[in-house]
Short mmCIF file of C-alpha atoms and ligand atoms in Angstrom, two decimals:
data_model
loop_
_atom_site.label_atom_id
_atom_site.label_comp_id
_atom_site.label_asym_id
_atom_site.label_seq_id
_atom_site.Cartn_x
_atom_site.Cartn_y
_atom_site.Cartn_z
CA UNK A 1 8.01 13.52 -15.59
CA UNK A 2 4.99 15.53 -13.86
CA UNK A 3 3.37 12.44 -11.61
CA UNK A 4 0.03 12.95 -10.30
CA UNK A 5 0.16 10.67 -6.85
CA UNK A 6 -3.30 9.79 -5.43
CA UNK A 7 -2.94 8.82 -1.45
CA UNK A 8 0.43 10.20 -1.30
CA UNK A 9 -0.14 11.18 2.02
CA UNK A 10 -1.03 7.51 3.09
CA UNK A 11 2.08 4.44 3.83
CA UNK A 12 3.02 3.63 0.39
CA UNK A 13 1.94 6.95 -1.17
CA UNK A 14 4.30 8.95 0.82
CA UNK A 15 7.07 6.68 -0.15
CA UNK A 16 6.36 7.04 -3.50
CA UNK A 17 5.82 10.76 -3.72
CA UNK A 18 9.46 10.83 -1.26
CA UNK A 19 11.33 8.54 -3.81
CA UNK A 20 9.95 10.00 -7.04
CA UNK A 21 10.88 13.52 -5.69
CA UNK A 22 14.60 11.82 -4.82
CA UNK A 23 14.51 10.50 -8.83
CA UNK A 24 13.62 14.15 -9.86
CA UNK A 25 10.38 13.90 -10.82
CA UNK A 26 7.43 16.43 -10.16
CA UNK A 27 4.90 15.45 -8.13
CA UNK A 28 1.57 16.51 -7.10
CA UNK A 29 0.22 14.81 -4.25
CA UNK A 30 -3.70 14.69 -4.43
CA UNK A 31 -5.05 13.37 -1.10
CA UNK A 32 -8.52 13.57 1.09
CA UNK A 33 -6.45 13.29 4.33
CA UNK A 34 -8.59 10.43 5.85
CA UNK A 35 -7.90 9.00 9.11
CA UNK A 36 -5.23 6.92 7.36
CA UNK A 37 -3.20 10.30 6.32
CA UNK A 38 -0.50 12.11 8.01
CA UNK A 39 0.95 15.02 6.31
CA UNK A 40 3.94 14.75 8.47
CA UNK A 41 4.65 11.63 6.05
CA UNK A 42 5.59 14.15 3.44
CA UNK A 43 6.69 17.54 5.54
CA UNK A 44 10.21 16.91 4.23
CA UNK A 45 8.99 17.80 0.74
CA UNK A 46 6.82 20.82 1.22
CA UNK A 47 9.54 22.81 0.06
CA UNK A 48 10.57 20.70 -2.83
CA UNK A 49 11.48 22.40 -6.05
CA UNK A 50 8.02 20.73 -8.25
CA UNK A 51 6.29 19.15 -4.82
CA UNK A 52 2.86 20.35 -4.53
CA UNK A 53 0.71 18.94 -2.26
CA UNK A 54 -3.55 18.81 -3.45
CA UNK A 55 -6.23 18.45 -0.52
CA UNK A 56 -8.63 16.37 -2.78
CA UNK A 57 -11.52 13.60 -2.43
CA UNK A 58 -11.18 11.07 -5.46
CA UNK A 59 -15.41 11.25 -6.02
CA UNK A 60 -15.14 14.68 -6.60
CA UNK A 61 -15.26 14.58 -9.99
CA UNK A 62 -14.57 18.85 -10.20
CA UNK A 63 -11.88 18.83 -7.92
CA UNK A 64 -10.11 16.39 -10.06
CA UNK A 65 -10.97 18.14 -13.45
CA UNK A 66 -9.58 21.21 -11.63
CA UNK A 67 -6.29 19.95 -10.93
CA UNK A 68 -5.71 17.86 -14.13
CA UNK A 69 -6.15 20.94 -16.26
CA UNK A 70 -3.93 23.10 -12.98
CA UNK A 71 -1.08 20.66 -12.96
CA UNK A 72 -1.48 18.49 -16.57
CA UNK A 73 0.68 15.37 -15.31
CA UNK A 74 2.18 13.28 -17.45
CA UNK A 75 1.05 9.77 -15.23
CA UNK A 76 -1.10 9.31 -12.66
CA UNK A 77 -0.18 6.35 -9.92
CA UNK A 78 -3.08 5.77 -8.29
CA UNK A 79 -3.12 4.74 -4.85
CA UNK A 80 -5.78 6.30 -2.91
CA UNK A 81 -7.94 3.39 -1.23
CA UNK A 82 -9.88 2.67 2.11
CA UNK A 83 -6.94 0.03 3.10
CA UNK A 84 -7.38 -1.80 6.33
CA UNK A 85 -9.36 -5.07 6.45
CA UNK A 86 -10.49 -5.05 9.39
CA UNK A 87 -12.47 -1.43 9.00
CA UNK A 88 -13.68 -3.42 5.61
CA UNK A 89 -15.87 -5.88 7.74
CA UNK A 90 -17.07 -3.35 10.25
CA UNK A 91 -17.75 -0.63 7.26
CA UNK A 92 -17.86 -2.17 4.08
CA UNK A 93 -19.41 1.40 3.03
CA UNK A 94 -16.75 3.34 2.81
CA UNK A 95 -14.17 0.96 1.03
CA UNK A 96 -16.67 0.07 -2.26
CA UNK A 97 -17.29 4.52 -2.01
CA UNK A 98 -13.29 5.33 -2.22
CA UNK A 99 -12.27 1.75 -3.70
CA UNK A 100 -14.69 1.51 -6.39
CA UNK A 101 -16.88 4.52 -7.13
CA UNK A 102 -13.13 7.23 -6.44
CA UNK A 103 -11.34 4.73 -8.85
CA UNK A 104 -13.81 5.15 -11.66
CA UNK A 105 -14.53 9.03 -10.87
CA UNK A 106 -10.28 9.21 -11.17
CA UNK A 107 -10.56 6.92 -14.63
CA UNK A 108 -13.23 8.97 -16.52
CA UNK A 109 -11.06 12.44 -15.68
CA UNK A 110 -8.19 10.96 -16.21
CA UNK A 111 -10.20 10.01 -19.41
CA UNK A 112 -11.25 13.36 -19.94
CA UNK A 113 -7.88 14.86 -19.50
CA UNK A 114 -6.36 12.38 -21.88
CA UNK A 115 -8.95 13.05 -24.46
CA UNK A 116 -8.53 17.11 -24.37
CA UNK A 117 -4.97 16.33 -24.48
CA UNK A 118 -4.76 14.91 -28.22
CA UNK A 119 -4.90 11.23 -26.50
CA UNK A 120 -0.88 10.79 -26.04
CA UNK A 121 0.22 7.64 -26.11
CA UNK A 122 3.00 8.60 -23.75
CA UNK A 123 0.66 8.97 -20.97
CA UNK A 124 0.08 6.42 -18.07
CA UNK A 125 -2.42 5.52 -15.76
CA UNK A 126 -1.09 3.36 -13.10
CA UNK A 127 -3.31 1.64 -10.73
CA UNK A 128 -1.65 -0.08 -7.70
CA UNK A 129 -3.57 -2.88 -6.36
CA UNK A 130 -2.80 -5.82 -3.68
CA UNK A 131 -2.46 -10.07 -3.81
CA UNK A 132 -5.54 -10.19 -2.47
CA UNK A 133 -7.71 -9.90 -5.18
CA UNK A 134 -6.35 -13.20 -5.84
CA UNK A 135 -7.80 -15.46 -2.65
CA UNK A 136 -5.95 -17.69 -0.60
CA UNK A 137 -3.55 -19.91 -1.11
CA UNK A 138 -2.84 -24.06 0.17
CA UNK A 139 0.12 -24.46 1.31
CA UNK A 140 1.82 -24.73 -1.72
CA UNK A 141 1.67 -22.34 -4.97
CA UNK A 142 1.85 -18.67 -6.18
CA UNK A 143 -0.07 -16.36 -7.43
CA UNK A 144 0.98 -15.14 -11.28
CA UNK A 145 -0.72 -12.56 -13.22
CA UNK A 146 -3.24 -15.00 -14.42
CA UNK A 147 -4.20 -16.45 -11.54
CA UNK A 148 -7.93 -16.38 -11.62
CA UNK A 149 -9.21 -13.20 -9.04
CA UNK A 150 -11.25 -14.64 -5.80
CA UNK A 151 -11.33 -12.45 -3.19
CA UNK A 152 -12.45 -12.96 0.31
CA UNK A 153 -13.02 -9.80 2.52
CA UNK A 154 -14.67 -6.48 1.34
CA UNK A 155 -11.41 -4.88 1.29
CA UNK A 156 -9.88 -7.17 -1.64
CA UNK A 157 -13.27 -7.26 -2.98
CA UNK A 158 -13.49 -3.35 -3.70
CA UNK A 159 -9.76 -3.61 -5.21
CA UNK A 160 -10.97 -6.33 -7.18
CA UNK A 161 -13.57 -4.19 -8.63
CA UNK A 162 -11.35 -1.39 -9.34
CA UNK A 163 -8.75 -3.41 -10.88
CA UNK A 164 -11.44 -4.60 -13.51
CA UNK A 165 -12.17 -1.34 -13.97
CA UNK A 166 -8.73 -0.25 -15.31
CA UNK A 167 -8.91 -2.83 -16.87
CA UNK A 168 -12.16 -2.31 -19.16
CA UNK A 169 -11.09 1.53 -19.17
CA UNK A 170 -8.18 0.39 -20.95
CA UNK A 171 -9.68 -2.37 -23.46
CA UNK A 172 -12.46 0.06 -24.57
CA UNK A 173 -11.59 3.56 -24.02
CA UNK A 174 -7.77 3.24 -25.24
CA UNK A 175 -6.98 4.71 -22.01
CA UNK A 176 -2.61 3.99 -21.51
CA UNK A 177 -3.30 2.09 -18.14
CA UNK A 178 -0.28 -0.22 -16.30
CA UNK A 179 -0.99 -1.96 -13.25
CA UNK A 180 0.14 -4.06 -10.14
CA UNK A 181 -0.68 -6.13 -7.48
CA UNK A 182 1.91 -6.32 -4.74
CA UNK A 183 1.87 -8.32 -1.53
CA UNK A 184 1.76 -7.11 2.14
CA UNK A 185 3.80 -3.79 2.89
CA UNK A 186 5.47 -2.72 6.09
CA UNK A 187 8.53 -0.45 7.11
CA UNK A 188 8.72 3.43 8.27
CA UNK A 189 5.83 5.12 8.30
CA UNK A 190 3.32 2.29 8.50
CA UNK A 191 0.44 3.67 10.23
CA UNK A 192 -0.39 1.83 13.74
CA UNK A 193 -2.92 -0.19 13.25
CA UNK A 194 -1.54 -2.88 11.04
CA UNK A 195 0.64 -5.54 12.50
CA UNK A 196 4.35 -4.98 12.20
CA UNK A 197 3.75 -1.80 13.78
CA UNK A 198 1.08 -2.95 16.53
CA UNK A 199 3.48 -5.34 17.06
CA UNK A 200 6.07 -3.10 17.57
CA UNK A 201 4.21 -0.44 19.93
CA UNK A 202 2.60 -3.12 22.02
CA UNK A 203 5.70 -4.79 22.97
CA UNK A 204 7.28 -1.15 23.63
CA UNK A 205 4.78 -0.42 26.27
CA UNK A 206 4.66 -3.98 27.65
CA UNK A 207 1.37 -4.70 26.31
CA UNK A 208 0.32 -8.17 24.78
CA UNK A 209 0.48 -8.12 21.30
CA UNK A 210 -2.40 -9.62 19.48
CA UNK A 211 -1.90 -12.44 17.28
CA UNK A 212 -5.01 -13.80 15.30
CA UNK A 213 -5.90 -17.49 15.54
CA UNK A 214 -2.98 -19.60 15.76
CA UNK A 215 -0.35 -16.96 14.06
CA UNK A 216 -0.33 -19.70 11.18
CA UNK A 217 -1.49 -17.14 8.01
CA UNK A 218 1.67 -17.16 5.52
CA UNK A 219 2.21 -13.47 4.04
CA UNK A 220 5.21 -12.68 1.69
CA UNK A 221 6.22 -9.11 3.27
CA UNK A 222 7.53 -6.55 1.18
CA UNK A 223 9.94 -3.25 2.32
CA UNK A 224 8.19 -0.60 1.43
CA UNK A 225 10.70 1.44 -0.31
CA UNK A 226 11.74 -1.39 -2.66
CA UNK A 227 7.58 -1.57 -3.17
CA UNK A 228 8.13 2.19 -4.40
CA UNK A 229 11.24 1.04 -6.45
CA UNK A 230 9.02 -0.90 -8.14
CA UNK A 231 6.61 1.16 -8.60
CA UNK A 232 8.33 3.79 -10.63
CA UNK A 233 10.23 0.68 -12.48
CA UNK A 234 6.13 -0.22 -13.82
CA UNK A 235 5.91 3.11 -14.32
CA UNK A 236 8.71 3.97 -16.49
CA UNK A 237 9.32 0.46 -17.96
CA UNK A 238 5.77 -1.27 -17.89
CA UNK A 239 4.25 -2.59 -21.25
CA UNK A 240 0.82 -0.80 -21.74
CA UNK A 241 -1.73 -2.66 -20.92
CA UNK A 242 0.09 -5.48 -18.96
CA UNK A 243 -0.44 -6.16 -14.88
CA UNK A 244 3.09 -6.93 -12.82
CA UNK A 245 3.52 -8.76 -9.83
CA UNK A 246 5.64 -7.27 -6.97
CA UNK A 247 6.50 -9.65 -3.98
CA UNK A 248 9.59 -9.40 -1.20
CA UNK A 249 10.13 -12.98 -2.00
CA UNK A 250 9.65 -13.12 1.88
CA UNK A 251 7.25 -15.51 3.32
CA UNK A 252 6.41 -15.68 6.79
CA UNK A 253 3.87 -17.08 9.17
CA UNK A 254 2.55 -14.50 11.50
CA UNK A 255 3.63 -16.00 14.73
CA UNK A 256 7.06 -16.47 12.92
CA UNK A 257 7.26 -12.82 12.18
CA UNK A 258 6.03 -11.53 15.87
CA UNK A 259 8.91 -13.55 17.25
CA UNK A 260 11.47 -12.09 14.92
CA UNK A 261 10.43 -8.46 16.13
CA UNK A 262 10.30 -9.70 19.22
CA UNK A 263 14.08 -10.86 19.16
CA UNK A 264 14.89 -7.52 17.66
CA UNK A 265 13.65 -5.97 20.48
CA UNK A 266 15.58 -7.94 22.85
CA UNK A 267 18.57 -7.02 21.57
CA UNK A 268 17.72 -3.44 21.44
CA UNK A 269 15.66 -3.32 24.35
CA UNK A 270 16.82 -5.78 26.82
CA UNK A 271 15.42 -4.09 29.72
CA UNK A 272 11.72 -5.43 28.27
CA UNK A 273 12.87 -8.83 27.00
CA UNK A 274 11.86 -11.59 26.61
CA UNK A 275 9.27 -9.65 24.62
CA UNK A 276 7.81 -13.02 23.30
CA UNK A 277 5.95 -13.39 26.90
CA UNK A 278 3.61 -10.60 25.67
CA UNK A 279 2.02 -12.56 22.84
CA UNK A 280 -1.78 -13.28 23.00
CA UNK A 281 -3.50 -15.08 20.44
CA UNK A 282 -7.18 -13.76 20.13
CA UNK A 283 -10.07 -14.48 18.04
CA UNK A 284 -9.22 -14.74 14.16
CA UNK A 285 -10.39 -12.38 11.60
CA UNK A 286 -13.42 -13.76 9.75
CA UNK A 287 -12.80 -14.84 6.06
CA UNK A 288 -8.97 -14.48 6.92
CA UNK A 289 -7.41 -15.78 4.49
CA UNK A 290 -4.25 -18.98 5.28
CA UNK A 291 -1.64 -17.78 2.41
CA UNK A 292 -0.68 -15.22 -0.06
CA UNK A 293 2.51 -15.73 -1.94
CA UNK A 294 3.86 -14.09 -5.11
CA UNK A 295 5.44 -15.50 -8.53
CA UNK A 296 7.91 -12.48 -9.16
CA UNK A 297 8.67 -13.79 -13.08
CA UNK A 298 7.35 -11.22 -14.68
CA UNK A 299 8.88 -8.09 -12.92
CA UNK A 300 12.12 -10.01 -12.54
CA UNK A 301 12.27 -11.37 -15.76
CA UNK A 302 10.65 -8.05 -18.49
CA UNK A 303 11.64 -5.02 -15.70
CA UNK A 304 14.52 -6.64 -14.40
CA UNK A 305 13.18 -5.79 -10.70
CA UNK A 306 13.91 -7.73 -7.62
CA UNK A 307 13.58 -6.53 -3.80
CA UNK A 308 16.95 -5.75 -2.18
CA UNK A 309 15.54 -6.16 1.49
CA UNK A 310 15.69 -9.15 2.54
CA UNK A 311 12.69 -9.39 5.83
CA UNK A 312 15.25 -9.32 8.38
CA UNK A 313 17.34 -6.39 7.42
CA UNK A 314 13.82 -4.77 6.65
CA UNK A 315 12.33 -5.69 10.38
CA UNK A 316 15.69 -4.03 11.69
CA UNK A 317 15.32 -1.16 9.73
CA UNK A 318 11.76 -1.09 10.70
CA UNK A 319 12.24 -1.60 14.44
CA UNK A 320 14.81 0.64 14.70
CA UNK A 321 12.98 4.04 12.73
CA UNK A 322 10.12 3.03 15.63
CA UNK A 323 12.61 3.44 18.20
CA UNK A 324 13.95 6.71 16.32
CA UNK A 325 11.08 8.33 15.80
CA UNK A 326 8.62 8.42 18.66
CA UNK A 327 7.58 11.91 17.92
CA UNK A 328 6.09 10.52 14.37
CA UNK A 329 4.03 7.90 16.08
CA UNK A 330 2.90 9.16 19.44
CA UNK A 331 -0.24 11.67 18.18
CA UNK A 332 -1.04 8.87 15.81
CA UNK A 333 -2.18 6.08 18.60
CA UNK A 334 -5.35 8.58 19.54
CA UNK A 335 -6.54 8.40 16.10
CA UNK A 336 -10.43 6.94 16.05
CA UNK A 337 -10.02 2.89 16.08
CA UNK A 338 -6.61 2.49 16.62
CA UNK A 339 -5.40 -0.14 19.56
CA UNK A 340 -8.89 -1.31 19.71
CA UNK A 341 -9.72 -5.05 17.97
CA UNK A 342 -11.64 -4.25 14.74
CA UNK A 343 -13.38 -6.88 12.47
CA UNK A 344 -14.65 -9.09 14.47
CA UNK A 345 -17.46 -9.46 12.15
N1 NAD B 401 -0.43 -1.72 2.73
C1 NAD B 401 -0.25 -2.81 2.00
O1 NAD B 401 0.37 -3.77 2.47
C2 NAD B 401 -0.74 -2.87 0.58
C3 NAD B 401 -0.46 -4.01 -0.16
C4 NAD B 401 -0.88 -4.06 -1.47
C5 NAD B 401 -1.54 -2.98 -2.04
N2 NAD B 401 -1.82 -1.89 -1.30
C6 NAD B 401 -2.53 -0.79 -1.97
O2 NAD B 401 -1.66 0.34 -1.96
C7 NAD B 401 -2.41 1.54 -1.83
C8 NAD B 401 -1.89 2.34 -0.66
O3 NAD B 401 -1.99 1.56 0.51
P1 NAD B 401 -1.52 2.14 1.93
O4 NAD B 401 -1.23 0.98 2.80
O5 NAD B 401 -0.50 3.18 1.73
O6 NAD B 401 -2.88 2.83 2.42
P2 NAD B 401 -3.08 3.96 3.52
O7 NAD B 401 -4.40 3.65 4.14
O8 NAD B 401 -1.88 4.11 4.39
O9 NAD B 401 -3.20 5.31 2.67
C9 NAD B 401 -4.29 5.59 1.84
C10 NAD B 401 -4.29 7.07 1.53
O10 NAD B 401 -5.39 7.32 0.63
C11 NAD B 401 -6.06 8.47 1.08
N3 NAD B 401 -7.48 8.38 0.70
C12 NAD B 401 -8.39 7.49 1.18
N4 NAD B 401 -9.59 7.75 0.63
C13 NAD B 401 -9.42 8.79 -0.22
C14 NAD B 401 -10.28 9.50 -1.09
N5 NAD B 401 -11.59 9.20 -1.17
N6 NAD B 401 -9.77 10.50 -1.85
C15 NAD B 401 -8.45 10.83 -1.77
N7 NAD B 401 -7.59 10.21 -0.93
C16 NAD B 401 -8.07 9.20 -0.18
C17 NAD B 401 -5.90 8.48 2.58
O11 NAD B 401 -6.11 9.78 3.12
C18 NAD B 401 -4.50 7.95 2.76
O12 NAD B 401 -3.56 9.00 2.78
C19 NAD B 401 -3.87 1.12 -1.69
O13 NAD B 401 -4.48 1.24 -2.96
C20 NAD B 401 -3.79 -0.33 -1.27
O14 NAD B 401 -4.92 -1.04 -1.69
C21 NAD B 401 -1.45 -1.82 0.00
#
């Protein structure tokens, strides 16, 4: 299949656009290289028999009419988003621009595209959203994929938005959408200003490592390969119209999760150890939300899809590309905001 990739030079994007180039798929990788892209994410490919890579802003409704009719993919996975929270409270802006007004700009030339193509049924729209659309949780329950949406920060609230918008594009319009809502990411390539790899970095350089509030917020952490897995697996097996899903069937408390890495560490870095001493719990994020935790049925039971990371194997995979790979993360930590506290409100 030709796959269009939005934000493919972003965390999960790049290990989509890697694995779908592995599975033999072409790929054009359409991405406005924010502050959240690094094209070294992808450099592996640029030689890739069918890997091209498309310097493009979602809004720009020409730019995307230009490479639909250049490239005429079969799907599109759509991942482009403002992403990080904590930039959501300081600059709400930016995240309902990209989130909401690039998701609809992407729908009606998709749309467009789909239309001046004889309206295939074959063709796929796939919009990948998060849990936390969905809220919070108690301490007890999951979410399904009828669990009602309630979301809590500007971040979930502009992927709330554009998940109702793929929606209504496909109820109306006819438009062959899929989609899914997967819980919290992490592994290689995880940019460095979201927690496994703050946590990481910190503790590398002896520095505390920031935990909000008490460390008490459950998240259900997914490897983000087997969230690419998945991915394609929607992609290629998803029934039209339906929303999947994907968890790691991995909860954790944050505190619980800092103290894993930190043990990792330890053993791989004894010189710095106890690493644990270095954790400093700071103000919590406003609106931050106690639990997320996912009800993989669906996937499990109509893909046949399960994670085969289980968090611990991931977090030593994790640590140890860190400890490989300085050269990918060292320009990265003078990027604008990074290692200072954002979202304060
Ligand atoms: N990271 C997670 O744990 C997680 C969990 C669930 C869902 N998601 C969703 O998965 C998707 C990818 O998340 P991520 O963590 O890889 O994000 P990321 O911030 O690492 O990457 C986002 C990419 O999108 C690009 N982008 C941003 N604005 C753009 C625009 N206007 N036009 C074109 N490209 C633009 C960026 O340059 C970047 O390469 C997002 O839609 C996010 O909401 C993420």
């Amino acid at each position: 299949m030709k796959l269009l990739i939005t934000g493919g030079a972003g965390f999960i994007g790049s290990a989509v656009v890697r694995l779908a180039v592995r599975q033999g798929h072409e790929v054009v990788n359409l991405d406005a290289l924010t502050y959240a892209a690094y094209l070294e994410n992808v450099a592996p490919l640029s030689n890739a028999p069918g890997y091209v890579f498309e310097e493009a802003d979602i809004r720009d409704r020409a730019a995307l009419d230009r490479i639909f009719e250049a490239h005429r993919p079969d799907a599109v996975m759509h991942l482009a988003a403002e992403s990080h929270v904590d930039r959501s409270i300081d600059g709400p802006s930016a995240f309902i621009d990209t989130n909401v007004t690039g998701t609809y700009t992407m729908l009606e030339a998709a749309r467009s595209y789909w239309a001046g193509q004889g309206r295939p049924d074959m063709f796929r729209f796939h919009h990948i959203s998060t849990d936390e659309v969905f809220g919070t949780l108690g301490e007890t329950g999951l979410f399904t994929e009828d669990t009602p949406y309630a979301p809590n920060s500007p971040y979930s609230a502009s992927k709330a938005a554009s998940d109702h918008l793929v929606r209504a594009w496909g109820e109306t319009y006819g438009l062959p959408v899929v989609m899914s809502n997967c819980s919290n990411n992490y592994g290689p390539y995880h940019f460095p200003e979201k927690l496994i790899p703050v946590v990481i970095l910190n503790a590398l350089h002896g520095q505390p490592i920031p935990v909000y509030g008490q460390g008490l917020n459950v998240r259900d952490w997914l490897y983000v390969e087997d969230h690419a897995d998945a991915l394609l697996t929607v992609l290629s097996k998803g029934a039209l119209g339906r929303s999947y899903n994907i968890g790691g069937e991995n909860e954790a408390t944050n505190i619980d999760l800092v103290k894993t890495i930190c043990a990792i560490l330890d053993a791989k870095k004894p010189g710095g150890a106890p690493h644990e001493r270095l954790i400093t719990f700071v103000a919590d994020r406003p609106g931050h939300d106690l639990r997320y935790a996912i009800d993989p049925t669906r996937i499990r039971d109509e893909l046949g899809w399960r994670p085969s990371v289980t968090l611990e194997e991931g977090l030593e995979r994790t640590v140890q590309w860190y400890l490989d790979n300085e050269a990918w993360w060292r320009p990265l930590l003078t990027r604008a905001g990074v290692g200072e506290r954002l979202g304060t409100g």
